[in-house]
Short mmCIF file of C-alpha atoms and ligand atoms in Angstrom, two decimals:
data_model
loop_
_atom_site.label_atom_id
_atom_site.label_comp_id
_atom_site.label_asym_id
_atom_site.label_seq_id
_atom_site.Cartn_x
_atom_site.Cartn_y
_atom_site.Cartn_z
CA MET A 843 228.84 90.76 163.89
CA ALA A 844 231.14 93.75 163.52
CA ALA A 845 231.19 95.77 160.32
CA ALA A 846 232.75 94.04 157.36
CA ILE A 847 236.25 95.07 156.27
CA THR A 848 236.69 95.13 152.52
CA VAL A 849 239.96 93.76 151.16
CA VAL A 850 240.53 93.51 147.39
CA GLY A 851 236.95 92.79 146.60
CA PHE A 852 236.36 90.40 149.49
CA SER A 853 235.35 91.25 153.00
CA ALA A 854 235.40 89.42 156.31
CA ALA A 855 233.43 89.97 159.47
CA ALA A 856 235.11 90.25 162.85
CA GLN A 857 237.58 87.48 163.66
CA GLU A 858 236.08 86.71 167.08
CA ALA A 859 233.07 85.31 165.21
CA ASN A 860 234.87 82.00 164.69
CA LEU A 861 233.90 79.29 167.13
CA VAL A 862 233.95 75.52 166.58
CA LYS A 863 232.35 73.32 169.24
CA LEU A 864 232.87 69.58 169.40
CA SER A 865 230.19 67.26 170.86
CA PRO A 866 230.95 63.81 172.26
CA ALA A 867 231.87 61.21 169.63
CA ARG A 868 228.98 59.20 168.20
CA SER A 869 230.00 55.58 168.62
CA ASP A 870 226.92 54.69 166.55
CA VAL A 871 227.92 56.76 163.49
CA GLN A 872 231.00 55.90 161.52
CA ILE A 873 232.40 58.17 158.82
CA SER A 874 232.47 55.49 156.15
CA ARG A 875 235.80 55.23 154.39
CA HIS A 876 233.74 54.98 151.19
CA ILE A 877 233.13 58.73 151.37
CA TYR A 878 236.74 58.97 150.16
CA GLY A 879 236.04 57.08 146.91
CA HIS A 880 237.26 57.90 143.40
CA PHE A 881 235.95 57.69 139.86
CA ALA A 882 237.65 56.46 136.66
CA GLU A 883 235.77 56.86 133.39
CA HIS A 884 236.74 56.04 129.83
CA LEU A 885 237.07 59.74 129.24
CA GLY A 886 240.02 61.63 127.79
CA ARG A 887 243.24 60.46 129.43
CA CYS A 888 241.84 59.03 132.63
CA ILE A 889 242.10 55.33 131.74
CA TYR A 890 244.40 55.39 128.70
CA ASP A 891 247.61 57.34 129.56
CA GLY A 892 246.37 57.81 133.12
CA PHE A 893 245.91 54.44 134.77
CA TYR A 894 246.79 52.22 131.84
CA VAL A 895 249.66 52.50 129.40
CA GLY A 896 249.46 49.01 127.88
CA GLU A 897 251.26 45.75 128.58
CA GLY A 898 253.78 46.44 125.81
CA ASN A 899 254.91 49.84 127.08
CA ALA A 900 258.70 49.90 127.45
CA GLU A 901 259.06 53.52 128.67
CA ILE A 902 256.75 53.71 131.68
CA PRO A 903 257.14 51.17 134.51
CA HIS A 904 253.90 49.21 134.87
CA THR A 905 252.28 46.06 136.15
CA ASP A 906 250.14 44.39 133.51
CA GLY A 907 249.87 47.77 131.79
CA VAL A 908 248.90 49.75 134.92
CA ARG A 909 251.34 52.53 135.85
CA ASN A 910 253.36 51.69 138.98
CA ASP A 911 253.74 55.36 139.98
CA VAL A 912 249.96 55.82 139.95
CA VAL A 913 249.41 52.68 142.02
CA GLU A 914 251.94 53.83 144.62
CA ALA A 915 250.40 57.32 144.79
CA LEU A 916 246.83 56.05 145.17
CA LYS A 917 247.92 53.63 147.88
CA GLN A 918 249.01 56.69 149.88
CA LEU A 919 245.37 57.80 149.82
CA SER A 920 244.05 54.40 150.94
CA ILE A 921 241.38 54.76 148.30
CA PRO A 922 238.40 52.73 149.49
CA ASN A 923 236.56 52.29 146.19
CA LEU A 924 236.87 53.12 142.52
CA ARG A 925 233.89 53.68 140.22
CA TRP A 926 234.16 52.51 136.58
CA PRO A 927 233.61 52.64 133.55
CA GLY A 928 231.49 55.83 133.70
CA GLY A 929 229.80 58.29 133.89
CA CYS A 930 228.01 58.79 130.64
CA PHE A 931 230.28 56.18 129.07
CA ALA A 932 228.71 53.49 131.27
CA ASP A 933 225.41 53.62 129.39
CA THR A 934 227.18 53.02 126.08
CA TYR A 935 229.44 50.28 127.39
CA HIS A 936 228.89 46.61 126.62
CA TRP A 937 231.12 44.71 129.00
CA LYS A 938 231.44 41.63 126.79
CA ASP A 939 233.40 43.81 124.31
CA GLY A 940 236.12 44.12 126.96
CA ILE A 941 236.88 40.47 127.76
CA GLY A 942 238.86 37.76 125.97
CA PRO A 943 241.96 38.11 123.78
CA LYS A 944 242.75 41.80 123.35
CA ASP A 945 243.50 41.56 119.64
CA GLN A 946 240.01 40.17 119.04
CA ARG A 947 238.02 42.76 120.96
CA PRO A 948 235.67 44.96 118.94
CA THR A 949 236.14 48.72 118.88
CA ILE A 950 233.46 51.25 119.71
CA VAL A 951 233.20 55.02 119.34
CA ASN A 952 233.17 57.00 122.58
CA THR A 953 230.34 59.28 121.52
CA TRP A 954 230.18 61.34 124.72
CA TRP A 955 233.86 62.08 125.11
CA GLY A 956 235.68 63.35 122.06
CA GLY A 957 234.32 60.81 119.55
CA VAL A 958 237.50 58.77 119.89
CA THR A 959 237.68 55.10 118.99
CA GLU A 960 237.84 52.89 122.04
CA ASP A 961 239.70 49.62 121.45
CA ASN A 962 238.39 47.97 124.62
CA SER A 963 241.91 46.97 125.62
CA PHE A 964 241.10 47.96 129.21
CA GLY A 965 238.14 45.83 130.24
CA THR A 966 236.61 43.97 133.17
CA HIS A 967 239.63 41.81 134.04
CA ASP A 968 242.00 44.75 133.68
CA PHE A 969 239.89 46.94 135.95
CA LEU A 970 239.15 44.38 138.63
CA ASN A 971 242.74 43.13 138.77
CA MET A 972 243.87 46.76 139.03
CA CYS A 973 241.54 47.22 142.00
CA GLU A 974 243.26 44.29 143.67
CA LEU A 975 246.61 45.95 143.00
CA LEU A 976 245.32 49.18 144.53
CA GLY A 977 243.69 47.40 147.49
CA THR A 978 240.40 49.10 146.69
CA GLU A 979 236.82 47.94 146.22
CA PRO A 980 235.43 48.15 142.69
CA TYR A 981 232.19 49.99 142.01
CA LEU A 982 230.85 48.94 138.61
CA ALA A 983 228.34 51.14 136.79
CA GLY A 984 225.97 49.07 134.66
CA ASN A 985 224.57 49.98 131.26
CA VAL A 986 220.84 50.56 131.64
CA ALA A 987 220.00 53.04 128.89
CA SER A 988 221.41 51.20 125.85
CA GLY A 989 221.89 47.80 127.45
CA GLU A 990 219.68 44.92 128.49
CA VAL A 991 218.56 43.50 131.81
CA GLN A 992 220.17 40.18 130.84
CA GLU A 993 223.46 41.93 130.03
CA LEU A 994 223.77 43.42 133.50
CA ALA A 995 222.63 40.19 135.19
CA ASP A 996 225.32 38.36 133.20
CA TRP A 997 227.98 40.86 134.31
CA VAL A 998 227.11 40.23 137.95
CA GLN A 999 227.30 36.49 137.37
CA TYR A 1000 230.58 36.81 135.43
CA VAL A 1001 232.43 38.63 138.18
CA ASN A 1002 230.71 37.15 141.25
CA HIS A 1003 229.60 33.57 140.68
CA ALA A 1004 231.74 31.01 142.51
CA GLY A 1005 230.49 27.67 141.11
CA ARG A 1006 229.76 26.48 137.59
CA SER A 1007 227.58 28.76 135.47
CA PRO A 1008 227.68 29.98 131.88
CA MET A 1009 229.29 33.28 132.88
CA ALA A 1010 231.61 31.84 135.54
CA ASP A 1011 232.80 29.28 132.98
CA LEU A 1012 233.49 32.07 130.52
CA ARG A 1013 235.43 34.01 133.18
CA GLN A 1014 237.54 30.95 133.89
CA LYS A 1015 238.15 30.41 130.19
CA ASN A 1016 239.44 34.00 130.15
CA GLY A 1017 241.96 33.23 132.86
CA ARG A 1018 240.33 34.11 136.16
CA GLU A 1019 239.48 31.20 138.40
CA GLU A 1020 238.06 32.90 141.50
CA PRO A 1021 235.29 35.50 141.36
CA TRP A 1022 236.19 39.06 142.34
CA LYS A 1023 233.09 39.44 144.53
CA VAL A 1024 232.08 42.94 143.48
CA LYS A 1025 229.73 44.50 146.00
CA TYR A 1026 228.98 47.98 144.61
CA TRP A 1027 226.87 48.32 141.47
CA GLY A 1028 225.43 51.40 139.81
CA VAL A 1029 222.17 50.77 137.97
CA GLY A 1030 222.79 53.24 135.16
CA ASN A 1031 224.16 56.77 135.40
CA GLU A 1032 222.45 60.15 135.13
CA ALA A 1033 219.26 58.53 133.84
CA TRP A 1034 217.82 62.06 133.66
CA GLY A 1035 220.44 63.00 131.02
CA CYS A 1036 223.10 61.05 129.11
CA GLY A 1037 221.75 57.88 130.73
CA GLY A 1038 218.53 57.91 128.72
CA ASN A 1039 216.78 61.24 129.31
CA MET A 1040 214.19 59.46 131.45
CA THR A 1041 211.63 60.83 133.83
CA PRO A 1042 212.10 59.69 137.45
CA GLU A 1043 208.82 57.77 137.31
CA TYR A 1044 209.94 55.85 134.22
CA TYR A 1045 213.46 55.28 135.58
CA ALA A 1046 212.10 53.96 138.88
CA ASP A 1047 210.23 51.25 136.95
CA VAL A 1048 213.26 50.47 134.79
CA TYR A 1049 215.40 50.27 137.94
CA ARG A 1050 213.03 47.74 139.50
CA ARG A 1051 213.50 45.40 136.54
CA TYR A 1052 217.28 45.67 136.47
CA ALA A 1053 217.69 45.41 140.24
CA THR A 1054 215.47 42.32 140.39
CA PHE A 1055 217.70 40.28 138.07
CA MET A 1056 220.98 41.37 139.65
CA SER A 1057 220.32 39.20 142.66
CA ASP A 1058 218.01 36.57 144.19
CA TRP A 1059 215.07 36.56 146.63
CA ASN A 1060 217.15 37.50 149.62
CA ASN A 1061 220.01 39.27 147.89
CA SER A 1062 222.15 36.44 149.22
CA GLY A 1063 225.12 37.70 147.19
CA GLY A 1064 224.93 40.96 149.13
CA VAL A 1065 225.09 43.25 146.10
CA PHE A 1066 224.78 46.92 146.91
CA ARG A 1067 222.60 48.45 144.19
CA ILE A 1068 222.82 52.19 143.67
CA ALA A 1069 220.06 53.97 141.76
CA SER A 1070 221.06 56.73 139.37
CA GLY A 1071 220.38 59.82 141.41
CA ALA A 1072 219.36 63.42 141.17
CA ASN A 1073 221.05 66.17 139.28
CA SER A 1074 221.94 68.58 142.06
CA SER A 1075 218.71 70.11 143.46
CA ASP A 1076 216.23 67.88 141.62
CA TYR A 1077 214.46 66.86 144.84
CA HIS A 1078 211.51 65.39 142.95
CA TRP A 1079 213.91 62.81 141.52
CA THR A 1080 214.98 61.57 144.95
CA GLU A 1081 211.41 61.64 146.26
CA THR A 1082 210.17 59.54 143.34
CA LEU A 1083 212.88 56.92 143.69
CA MET A 1084 212.39 56.62 147.44
CA LYS A 1085 208.62 56.31 146.97
CA ASN A 1086 208.46 54.07 143.90
CA ILE A 1087 211.31 51.61 144.41
CA PRO A 1088 210.78 48.87 147.02
CA HIS A 1089 213.56 49.30 149.53
CA LEU A 1090 214.49 45.64 149.47
CA LEU A 1091 215.78 46.32 145.94
CA LEU A 1092 217.64 49.48 146.86
CA GLU A 1093 220.82 49.94 148.88
CA GLY A 1094 221.85 53.41 147.69
CA VAL A 1095 220.56 56.47 145.87
CA ALA A 1096 223.07 58.62 144.04
CA LEU A 1097 223.43 62.39 143.75
CA HIS A 1098 225.64 64.38 141.37
CA HIS A 1099 226.74 67.93 142.00
CA TYR A 1100 229.69 69.77 140.48
CA ALA A 1101 231.17 73.02 141.76
CA VAL A 1102 230.59 74.87 138.52
CA ILE A 1103 230.06 78.59 137.99
CA ASP A 1104 227.91 78.51 134.86
CA TRP A 1105 227.68 75.55 132.47
CA SER A 1106 228.02 77.80 129.44
CA ASN A 1107 230.89 79.84 130.91
CA LYS A 1108 232.84 77.76 133.37
CA GLY A 1109 235.96 79.91 133.48
CA PRO A 1110 239.65 78.99 133.49
CA SER A 1111 241.18 76.47 135.88
CA THR A 1112 244.12 78.64 136.99
CA THR A 1113 243.63 82.30 136.00
CA TYR A 1114 240.19 82.71 137.58
CA SER A 1115 239.08 86.09 138.83
CA ASP A 1116 238.22 86.85 142.47
CA LYS A 1117 234.57 86.77 141.47
CA GLN A 1118 234.95 83.36 139.83
CA TYR A 1119 236.69 82.09 142.96
CA PHE A 1120 233.75 83.26 145.07
CA GLN A 1121 231.22 81.69 142.70
CA THR A 1122 233.05 78.38 142.80
CA MET A 1123 233.07 78.44 146.60
CA LYS A 1124 229.36 79.21 146.55
CA SER A 1125 228.71 76.17 144.36
CA ALA A 1126 230.91 74.00 146.60
CA TRP A 1127 229.07 75.17 149.74
CA LYS A 1128 225.78 74.35 147.96
CA MET A 1129 226.57 70.71 148.74
CA GLU A 1130 225.58 71.38 152.37
CA GLU A 1131 222.05 72.36 151.35
CA LEU A 1132 221.78 69.54 148.81
CA VAL A 1133 222.82 66.83 151.20
CA THR A 1134 220.59 68.23 153.94
CA ARG A 1135 217.51 68.38 151.72
CA HIS A 1136 218.01 65.07 149.92
CA THR A 1137 218.58 63.49 153.33
CA ALA A 1138 215.33 64.97 154.66
CA ILE A 1139 213.43 63.39 151.76
CA MET A 1140 215.11 60.05 152.31
CA ASP A 1141 214.36 60.25 156.04
CA LYS A 1142 210.67 60.57 155.22
CA TYR A 1143 210.60 57.22 153.39
CA ASP A 1144 213.45 55.50 155.23
CA PRO A 1145 213.68 56.77 158.81
CA GLU A 1146 215.96 53.85 159.72
CA LYS A 1147 218.50 55.19 157.22
CA ASN A 1148 218.91 51.84 155.50
CA VAL A 1149 219.42 53.40 152.07
CA ALA A 1150 222.68 55.31 151.63
CA LEU A 1151 223.02 58.64 149.89
CA VAL A 1152 225.89 58.13 147.44
CA VAL A 1153 227.39 61.32 146.00
CA ASP A 1154 229.12 59.44 143.23
CA GLU A 1155 230.19 62.50 141.25
CA TRP A 1156 231.47 65.72 142.80
CA GLY A 1157 234.26 68.21 142.22
CA GLY A 1158 235.20 71.40 140.39
CA TRP A 1159 234.50 71.72 136.67
CA TYR A 1160 236.18 74.44 134.58
CA ASP A 1161 237.07 75.12 130.96
CA VAL A 1162 239.61 72.68 129.60
CA GLU A 1163 243.27 73.74 129.37
CA PRO A 1164 243.86 75.77 126.21
CA GLY A 1165 244.89 73.61 123.28
CA THR A 1166 243.51 70.37 124.73
CA ASN A 1167 240.60 68.36 123.35
CA PRO A 1168 237.35 69.91 124.72
CA GLY A 1169 235.89 66.41 124.99
CA PHE A 1170 238.70 65.27 127.30
CA LEU A 1171 237.91 67.59 130.26
CA TYR A 1172 241.56 68.08 131.19
CA GLN A 1173 242.02 70.89 133.73
CA GLN A 1174 244.73 72.07 136.14
CA ASN A 1175 244.13 71.95 139.87
CA THR A 1176 244.93 74.85 142.21
CA MET A 1177 244.40 75.89 145.81
CA ARG A 1178 240.79 76.62 144.76
CA ASP A 1179 240.37 72.88 144.24
CA ALA A 1180 241.92 72.21 147.64
CA MET A 1181 239.24 74.50 149.10
CA ILE A 1182 236.46 72.61 147.28
CA ALA A 1183 237.84 69.31 148.53
CA GLY A 1184 238.24 70.45 152.14
CA VAL A 1185 234.78 72.00 152.37
CA THR A 1186 233.04 69.12 150.57
CA LEU A 1187 234.68 66.37 152.58
CA ASN A 1188 233.78 68.20 155.80
CA ILE A 1189 230.16 68.30 154.62
CA PHE A 1190 230.17 64.57 153.86
CA ASN A 1191 231.79 63.76 157.21
CA ASN A 1192 229.20 65.81 159.05
CA HIS A 1193 226.37 64.02 157.21
CA ALA A 1194 227.92 60.57 157.64
CA GLU A 1195 224.73 59.05 158.96
CA ARG A 1196 223.20 59.22 155.47
CA VAL A 1197 226.13 59.98 153.15
CA ARG A 1198 227.97 56.69 153.18
CA MET A 1199 229.75 56.82 149.87
CA ALA A 1200 231.09 59.46 147.48
CA ASN A 1201 233.32 59.62 144.42
CA LEU A 1202 235.48 62.55 143.41
CA ALA A 1203 235.36 63.18 139.65
CA GLN A 1204 237.82 62.07 138.41
CA THR A 1205 241.02 60.32 139.51
CA ILE A 1206 243.54 61.12 136.75
CA ASN A 1207 243.73 63.83 134.04
CA VAL A 1208 239.98 64.60 134.11
CA LEU A 1209 238.14 67.36 136.02
CA GLN A 1210 239.24 67.69 139.68
CA ALA A 1211 241.94 65.06 139.39
CA VAL A 1212 244.21 63.93 142.21
CA ILE A 1213 246.89 62.94 139.69
CA LEU A 1214 248.02 64.44 136.38
CA THR A 1215 250.29 62.61 133.95
CA ASP A 1216 252.34 63.62 130.95
CA GLY A 1217 254.18 60.74 129.33
CA ASP A 1218 256.30 59.20 132.07
CA LYS A 1219 255.83 62.23 134.36
CA MET A 1220 253.27 62.33 137.14
CA VAL A 1221 252.21 65.15 139.43
CA LEU A 1222 250.12 65.08 142.61
CA THR A 1223 247.60 67.91 142.79
CA PRO A 1224 246.54 70.03 145.79
CA THR A 1225 243.37 67.93 145.86
CA PHE A 1226 245.50 64.81 146.29
CA HIS A 1227 247.08 66.35 149.37
CA VAL A 1228 243.72 67.22 150.93
CA MET A 1229 242.53 63.65 150.36
CA GLU A 1230 245.72 62.34 151.93
CA MET A 1231 245.43 64.64 154.96
CA TYR A 1232 241.75 63.75 155.47
CA LYS A 1233 242.21 59.99 155.30
CA VAL A 1234 242.47 59.97 159.10
CA HIS A 1235 238.67 60.28 159.13
CA GLN A 1236 238.13 57.03 157.24
CA ASP A 1237 235.99 54.67 159.37
CA ALA A 1238 236.43 56.87 162.46
CA ALA A 1239 233.51 57.73 164.77
CA LEU A 1240 231.79 60.98 163.90
CA ILE A 1241 232.26 63.86 166.32
CA PRO A 1242 229.42 66.30 165.59
CA VAL A 1243 230.59 69.90 165.34
CA SER A 1244 228.81 73.23 165.39
CA VAL A 1245 230.54 76.03 163.54
CA GLN A 1246 230.08 79.74 163.94
CA SER A 1247 232.05 81.42 161.21
CA ALA A 1248 233.04 84.81 159.91
CA ASN A 1249 231.70 85.47 156.45
CA LEU A 1250 233.39 85.79 153.13
CA THR A 1251 231.41 88.49 151.37
CA MET A 1252 231.25 89.57 147.76
CA ASP A 1253 228.76 91.82 145.99
CA GLY A 1254 226.31 91.46 148.87
CA GLU A 1255 226.52 87.66 149.00
CA GLU A 1256 227.92 85.81 152.01
CA LEU A 1257 229.57 82.45 152.56
CA PRO A 1258 230.98 80.95 155.75
CA ALA A 1259 234.76 81.36 155.65
CA VAL A 1260 235.37 78.43 158.00
CA SER A 1261 234.36 74.82 157.58
CA ALA A 1262 235.09 71.99 160.03
CA SER A 1263 234.54 68.33 160.82
CA ALA A 1264 235.93 65.96 163.44
CA SER A 1265 236.23 62.28 164.26
CA ALA A 1266 237.59 59.88 166.86
CA ASP A 1267 239.68 56.98 165.56
CA SER A 1268 240.04 53.50 166.99
CA LEU A 1269 243.43 54.36 168.54
CA GLY A 1270 241.97 57.07 170.76
CA ASN A 1271 243.02 60.06 168.64
CA THR A 1272 240.70 62.93 167.77
CA HIS A 1273 241.08 64.50 164.33
CA VAL A 1274 239.77 67.95 163.46
CA SER A 1275 239.85 69.23 159.87
CA LEU A 1276 239.48 72.97 159.34
CA VAL A 1277 239.28 75.00 156.15
CA ASN A 1278 239.52 78.75 155.66
CA ILE A 1279 238.30 79.66 152.18
CA HIS A 1280 238.94 83.37 152.68
CA PRO A 1281 241.47 84.40 150.02
CA THR A 1282 243.06 87.26 151.98
CA ASP A 1283 242.20 87.01 155.69
CA LYS A 1284 243.47 84.58 158.25
CA GLN A 1285 240.92 83.24 160.74
CA GLU A 1286 241.50 83.03 164.47
CA ILE A 1287 239.30 80.17 165.67
CA ARG A 1288 238.39 79.12 169.17
CA VAL A 1289 237.74 75.39 169.33
CA ASP A 1290 235.78 74.15 172.31
CA LEU A 1291 236.91 70.53 172.51
CA GLY A 1292 234.40 69.38 175.12
CA LYS A 1293 237.09 67.46 177.03
CA ALA A 1294 240.73 67.92 177.99
CA TYR A 1295 243.57 66.79 175.74
CA ARG A 1296 247.31 66.58 176.42
CA SER A 1297 248.79 67.31 173.01
CA VAL A 1298 248.03 68.67 169.58
CA GLU A 1299 249.90 68.35 166.33
CA GLY A 1300 248.88 69.32 162.86
CA ARG A 1301 249.48 69.54 159.13
CA LEU A 1302 248.81 72.50 156.87
CA LEU A 1303 248.14 72.89 153.16
CA THR A 1304 248.39 76.38 151.73
CA ALA A 1305 250.56 78.24 149.20
CA GLY A 1306 251.99 81.64 148.41
CA ASP A 1307 249.22 82.27 145.93
CA LEU A 1308 245.54 81.29 145.77
CA ARG A 1309 246.08 80.27 142.15
CA ALA A 1310 249.12 78.12 142.88
CA TYR A 1311 249.28 74.63 141.40
CA ASN A 1312 251.71 71.78 140.89
CA SER A 1313 253.07 71.61 137.37
CA PHE A 1314 255.31 68.99 135.78
CA ASP A 1315 258.19 71.50 136.06
CA ALA A 1316 257.40 72.50 139.66
CA PRO A 1317 255.55 69.51 141.17
CA GLU A 1318 256.04 70.55 144.81
CA THR A 1319 254.68 74.09 144.76
CA VAL A 1320 251.73 73.00 146.91
CA VAL A 1321 252.56 70.32 149.49
CA PRO A 1322 251.53 69.80 153.11
CA THR A 1323 253.81 71.08 155.85
CA GLY A 1324 253.87 70.78 159.62
CA TYR A 1325 251.54 73.20 161.38
CA GLN A 1326 252.43 75.15 164.51
CA GLY A 1327 249.46 77.52 164.70
CA ALA A 1328 247.41 75.68 167.35
CA ARG A 1329 247.55 76.42 171.11
CA LEU A 1330 246.02 73.90 173.52
CA ARG A 1331 244.86 74.58 177.08
CA GLU A 1332 243.07 71.50 178.33
CA ASN A 1333 239.66 71.56 176.63
CA GLN A 1334 240.23 74.78 174.68
CA LEU A 1335 242.17 75.22 171.50
CA THR A 1336 242.96 78.34 169.54
CA VAL A 1337 243.85 77.94 165.92
CA SER A 1338 245.16 80.50 163.49
CA LEU A 1339 244.20 79.50 159.96
CA PRO A 1340 246.09 81.25 157.15
CA PRO A 1341 244.09 82.50 154.16
CA PHE A 1342 243.00 79.72 151.76
CA SER A 1343 244.29 76.89 153.88
CA VAL A 1344 243.41 73.41 155.09
CA VAL A 1345 244.58 72.23 158.51
CA VAL A 1346 244.14 68.78 159.99
CA LEU A 1347 244.84 68.46 163.72
CA LYS A 1348 245.48 65.36 165.78
CA LEU A 1349 244.67 65.58 169.48
CA ARG A 1350 245.59 63.12 172.19
O1 AHR B 693 232.43 63.24 135.11
C1 AHR B 693 232.12 63.64 133.81
C2 AHR B 693 230.68 63.42 133.46
O2 AHR B 693 229.86 64.22 134.28
C3 AHR B 693 230.14 62.03 133.70
O3 AHR B 693 230.41 61.18 132.64
C4 AHR B 693 228.66 62.26 133.82
O4 AHR B 693 228.04 61.30 134.64
C5 AHR B 693 228.57 63.67 134.37
O5 AHR B 693 227.69 64.44 133.67
#
């Protein structure tokens, strides 16, 4: 590569370094739509004020207490699944507290998140009916650490049993005739931390007990049980679960990784320095190594790839907005978050053979949210727009890509500036998503398409400033626009990617 050019602290190698090559589509590997999943915890203003404003709310339009504006926005993303009720909250949650007449439900204290009193007004029926409204599949996280095997088995029966049974009868008494048929179940959350501070060996045994009573001999109900997974690069955790849990009890293994700079000094969400931007990108790119190495371990014990890797918490994590409750994890969302989303979703797409589900943390008002609310106002974040642009990949056939990229360099450390993934949809279109994380340099990219196409069109997300965000006063500062920077000549494409941008191309 040519000598690096230094520009305001960052440097880029020669532009001709950028080459993206597409291989033929893999008809045997689908990019599961479930990679584009979301996460809603009883944390801060995600559920209360975010999704749910109460049946009696006269100011904000709602359906059974769920905000109509939020439902309409999330429908634009075609969200495939929604994880609930936690997170750490899940291992404190007793689902029977959240059913029956609302004025008779017990309260609990949300010990992990701000010590607030939870009135349980948003419970199982509210969540599962909301999923129906959203057209999304629920993903329920069971309480393992402070719950009981019977409690989780009862929850499965309550929501899934079709005939007569003690729990199905109770469900019907509470107003729901037909079961919801929930497929996705988390067996605890972060068992290595807030979910019980267990060792992987101990958790694997605990998991076996819980998983056994969630189903029958043949798992005839088809529940998809997801083991609480590793914290980032804890490879021993994944190895132990894959080795110690019989695979007939295991449909998925989770993994959590946040793009965080330093847990004790996370930095601001909008006024980050160039160095903090680089460090965040480094942590986001770390997902490539994590997914590759956890996959390699899973391949050793499950070469047929029957067990999915489920990255059910990912996203950027910064200091909370000044003046807000530190336990509520409320942060703004800038073009930096758009970069995290673009790079991470490309990584998941490219590893679609093993990564078959993922959940951005979290949907509304918490961490890397796609929606922020303030009273009756709602704003869509840059991350929302990346998710919307990338939805073309949902359930499309994977097109493997190889990427040769210029580097983004800082203080002797290097990151690829360009990230890419591609897919072929059922209508015969090819979609290519490209990200340039470089904050100052555009990237000229040659894309070798492998076959001739007749037309290309595209959409672009960028802004006048790397730190730009959508506020309640200026909600359209960062929105996608049409993109004219691609030139097609049969099987060759040249693309000019502006600094800190996401482009999604459609080829026919
Ligand atoms: O998403 C916020 C928290 O991060 C979740 O509750 C927990 O699982 C993780 O540590």
